[in-house]
Short mmCIF file of C-alpha atoms and ligand atoms in Angstrom, two decimals:
data_model
loop_
_atom_site.label_atom_id
_atom_site.label_comp_id
_atom_site.label_asym_id
_atom_site.label_seq_id
_atom_site.Cartn_x
_atom_site.Cartn_y
_atom_site.Cartn_z
CA MET N 1 21.93 -0.12 2.71
CA HIS N 2 21.13 3.32 3.69
CA LEU N 3 18.59 4.28 6.51
CA ILE N 4 16.14 5.09 3.71
CA PRO N 5 16.71 2.53 0.81
CA THR N 6 17.05 3.95 -2.63
CA GLU N 7 14.55 3.16 -5.36
CA ASP N 8 17.14 0.72 -6.96
CA GLU N 9 17.67 -1.03 -3.64
CA VAL N 10 13.85 -1.37 -3.16
CA VAL N 11 13.39 -2.85 -6.61
CA GLY N 12 16.28 -5.11 -6.04
CA VAL N 13 14.67 -6.57 -2.99
CA LEU N 14 11.36 -6.98 -4.91
CA ARG N 15 13.07 -8.88 -7.73
CA GLU N 16 15.20 -11.00 -5.43
CA THR N 17 12.19 -12.16 -3.44
CA GLY N 18 9.95 -12.83 -6.54
CA ALA N 19 7.62 -10.03 -5.56
CA LEU N 20 8.24 -8.27 -8.90
CA ARG N 21 7.99 -10.20 -12.20
CA ASP N 22 8.12 -9.37 -15.79
CA GLY N 23 5.73 -10.76 -18.31
CA HIS N 24 2.17 -10.18 -19.54
CA PHE N 25 -0.46 -10.23 -16.83
CA ILE N 26 -4.32 -9.71 -16.77
CA TYR N 27 -5.73 -8.12 -13.61
CA PRO N 28 -9.23 -8.97 -12.32
CA ALA N 29 -10.58 -5.59 -13.30
CA GLY N 30 -9.39 -6.28 -16.85
CA LEU N 31 -6.24 -4.19 -17.12
CA HIS N 32 -3.22 -5.81 -19.00
CA SER N 33 0.20 -5.19 -17.71
CA ASN N 34 3.83 -5.98 -18.32
CA GLU N 35 4.56 -6.36 -14.64
CA TYR N 36 3.20 -8.39 -11.66
CA LEU N 37 3.91 -7.10 -8.18
CA GLN N 38 2.94 -8.56 -4.84
CA VAL N 39 4.89 -6.71 -2.17
CA PRO N 40 3.97 -9.29 0.55
CA LEU N 41 6.27 -11.74 -1.18
CA ALA N 42 9.12 -9.50 -0.06
CA LEU N 43 7.55 -8.79 3.31
CA ARG N 44 7.73 -12.48 4.42
CA TYR N 45 11.44 -11.94 5.17
CA SER N 46 11.64 -10.05 8.36
CA GLN N 47 14.84 -8.28 7.46
CA TYR N 48 13.14 -6.79 4.52
CA GLN N 49 10.01 -6.07 6.35
CA ARG N 50 12.10 -4.11 8.85
CA LEU N 51 14.26 -2.45 6.09
CA LEU N 52 11.22 -1.21 4.08
CA SER N 53 9.12 -0.24 7.18
CA VAL N 54 11.94 1.75 8.84
CA GLY N 55 12.73 3.46 5.55
CA LEU N 56 9.07 4.48 5.20
CA SER N 57 8.74 5.64 8.74
CA ARG N 58 11.79 7.98 8.28
CA LYS N 59 9.96 9.53 5.19
CA LEU N 60 6.99 10.17 7.40
CA ARG N 61 9.09 11.69 10.31
CA ALA N 62 10.63 14.10 7.82
CA ASN N 63 7.20 15.81 7.83
CA PRO N 64 7.46 18.20 10.80
CA GLU N 65 3.66 18.22 11.29
CA ILE N 66 3.52 14.45 11.43
CA ARG N 67 6.71 14.28 13.63
CA ALA N 68 5.01 16.59 16.03
CA ILE N 69 2.10 14.20 16.69
CA THR N 70 3.77 10.87 16.37
CA SER N 71 3.17 9.69 19.98
CA ASP N 72 -0.63 10.24 19.33
CA LEU N 73 -0.74 8.88 15.91
CA SER N 74 -2.74 5.98 14.68
CA ILE N 75 -1.43 3.88 11.94
CA VAL N 76 -4.36 2.26 10.01
CA THR N 77 -4.30 -0.17 7.11
CA PRO N 78 -6.73 -2.01 4.91
CA MET N 79 -6.38 -5.77 5.16
CA THR N 80 -3.86 -7.56 4.70
CA GLY N 81 -0.75 -6.67 2.85
CA GLY N 82 -0.35 -3.48 4.78
CA LEU N 83 -0.26 -5.10 8.14
CA PRO N 84 3.50 -5.92 8.30
CA VAL N 85 4.30 -2.37 6.98
CA ALA N 86 1.90 -0.78 9.56
CA TYR N 87 3.44 -2.57 12.58
CA GLY N 88 7.04 -1.86 11.37
CA VAL N 89 6.14 1.77 10.84
CA CYS N 90 4.47 2.13 14.24
CA GLU N 91 7.43 0.52 16.04
CA ALA N 92 9.95 2.67 14.18
CA MET N 93 8.04 5.95 14.81
CA ARG N 94 6.82 4.99 18.27
CA ALA N 95 3.31 5.80 17.19
CA LYS N 96 0.41 5.25 19.44
CA GLN N 97 -1.50 2.20 17.87
CA VAL N 98 -2.15 0.05 14.75
CA TYR N 99 -5.49 -1.16 13.57
CA TRP N 100 -6.97 -2.25 10.42
CA ALA N 101 -10.28 -2.50 8.54
CA GLU N 102 -11.64 -5.56 6.86
CA ARG N 103 -14.55 -6.77 4.87
CA ASP N 104 -16.42 -10.13 5.16
CA HIS N 105 -17.39 -10.30 1.55
CA ASP N 106 -16.21 -8.53 -1.53
CA SER N 107 -19.57 -6.76 -1.93
CA GLU N 108 -19.66 -5.45 1.59
CA PRO N 109 -18.12 -2.14 2.85
CA LEU N 110 -14.93 -2.05 4.87
CA HIS N 111 -15.53 -2.05 8.79
CA PHE N 112 -13.74 -2.17 11.96
CA ARG N 113 -13.80 -4.83 14.61
CA GLN N 114 -16.56 -4.58 17.19
CA TYR N 115 -15.62 -2.14 19.91
CA LEU N 116 -12.92 -0.54 17.79
CA GLU N 117 -14.03 3.05 17.01
CA PRO N 118 -11.73 5.71 15.80
CA LYS N 119 -12.00 8.78 18.10
CA ARG N 120 -13.21 12.23 16.91
CA GLY N 121 -10.15 14.27 16.09
CA GLU N 122 -7.84 11.21 16.08
CA HIS N 123 -4.86 11.75 13.66
CA VAL N 124 -4.25 8.73 11.34
CA VAL N 125 -1.63 7.90 8.83
CA LEU N 126 -2.92 5.34 6.18
CA VAL N 127 -0.36 2.77 5.54
CA ASP N 128 -0.40 -0.03 2.89
CA ASP N 129 2.21 -2.04 0.91
CA ILE N 130 1.21 -0.59 -2.37
CA LEU N 131 -0.89 2.28 -3.85
CA ARG N 132 -2.25 1.07 -7.23
CA THR N 133 -5.89 2.13 -7.88
CA GLY N 134 -6.32 3.53 -4.34
CA THR N 135 -9.96 2.55 -4.18
CA LYS N 136 -9.74 0.61 -0.94
CA LEU N 137 -7.55 3.37 0.67
CA ALA N 138 -10.03 5.91 -0.37
CA GLU N 139 -12.81 3.87 1.15
CA LEU N 140 -10.90 3.47 4.43
CA LYS N 141 -10.29 7.23 4.53
CA ARG N 142 -13.93 7.96 4.12
CA LEU N 143 -14.71 5.33 6.81
CA LEU N 144 -12.24 7.01 9.30
CA GLU N 145 -13.54 10.48 8.42
CA SER N 146 -17.18 9.26 9.08
CA PHE N 147 -15.96 8.75 12.77
CA GLY N 148 -14.43 12.26 12.83
CA ALA N 149 -10.83 11.15 12.50
CA THR N 150 -8.33 13.17 10.52
CA VAL N 151 -6.16 11.51 8.00
CA VAL N 152 -2.81 13.35 7.81
CA GLY N 153 -0.91 11.22 5.46
CA LEU N 154 -0.64 8.15 3.14
CA ALA N 155 2.47 5.97 3.20
CA VAL N 156 3.08 2.86 0.93
CA ILE N 157 6.24 0.93 -0.03
CA ILE N 158 5.41 1.06 -3.68
CA TYR N 159 3.47 3.68 -5.63
CA GLN N 160 2.40 2.09 -8.94
CA PRO N 161 -0.24 4.46 -10.42
CA THR N 162 -2.73 3.22 -13.05
CA PRO N 163 -4.93 5.23 -15.41
CA ASN N 164 -7.65 4.87 -12.78
CA THR N 165 -5.78 5.86 -9.59
CA VAL N 166 -7.75 7.85 -7.11
CA ASP N 167 -6.89 11.51 -6.55
CA PHE N 168 -6.23 11.99 -2.91
CA GLY N 169 -6.03 15.76 -3.23
CA GLY N 170 -3.55 17.49 -1.09
CA LEU N 171 -3.03 14.49 1.25
CA PRO N 172 0.84 14.00 1.65
CA LEU N 173 1.92 10.80 -0.05
CA TYR N 174 5.03 8.94 0.95
CA TYR N 175 6.54 5.92 -0.87
CA LEU N 176 9.96 4.23 -1.19
CA ALA N 177 9.71 3.54 -4.96
CA LYS N 178 7.55 4.46 -7.86
CA LEU N 179 7.05 1.81 -10.40
CA ASP N 180 5.58 2.80 -13.80
CA ALA N 181 4.13 -0.46 -15.16
CA ARG N 182 2.75 -0.16 -18.68
CA TYR N 183 -1.05 -0.75 -18.72
CA ALA N 184 -3.57 -1.48 -21.44
CA VAL N 185 -7.30 -1.17 -20.77
CA ASP N 186 -8.14 -4.35 -22.58
CA ALA N 187 -6.83 -7.04 -24.94
CA ALA N 188 -7.75 -5.00 -27.99
CA HIS N 189 -5.36 -2.18 -26.77
CA CYS N 190 -2.63 -4.59 -25.57
CA ASP N 191 0.54 -4.86 -27.51
CA TRP N 192 1.44 -8.13 -25.91
CA CYS N 193 -1.93 -9.57 -26.84
CA GLN N 194 -1.46 -8.44 -30.35
CA LYS N 195 2.00 -10.05 -30.51
CA GLY N 196 0.47 -13.30 -29.01
CA VAL N 197 2.49 -13.25 -25.85
CA PRO N 198 0.81 -15.75 -23.38
CA ALA N 199 -0.94 -13.97 -20.48
CA GLU N 200 -1.20 -15.04 -16.90
CA ASN N 201 -4.36 -14.03 -14.87
CA VAL N 202 -3.42 -12.57 -11.55
CA TRP N 203 -5.73 -12.71 -8.56
CA ILE N 204 -5.32 -9.25 -6.80
CA SER N 205 -6.00 -5.94 -8.53
ZN1 ZN H 1 -2.66 -8.39 -23.01
#
């Protein structure tokens, strides 16, 4: 494979590892889709974790503004699928540090561990395994900015936009593959429901 895997190579890895499946799926927020994708199923194999992370780091390093500050860069991820990507990107780029936000209950806001505070003026690249709705990444960006940190880029293995994907404005976005799943907002608008194709409920939106 190349230093930056092609979209076809990335999709091949996802299919081979069961991370990408075809069918009829219902997401927790109610969207129906013809694809199920859980990138962590591919990331459990360290050779793929390395391949995908190094590829993503090379896309980030192609940005001269980011390349100029890598030794001072923080790689920050929302829990938990982004962690193997964040460490792989940090190691490949020789960035400064990795940390993550988490939430104790679904209804509570993201927070950092006690004594972990982003510094005012700190430069951050947000990293995750996938950008789908982007709501968690947008919340993480707001949280970092509330400490005075500056988010300079967003990097994900897979970009799979939905009708509800957050607009990150001019923030540079890097990804290895874009997957255009077909979505329906509910059963009444879903071709597969209308055809009686059995649906599977999936846990993670
Ligand atoms: Zn359906």
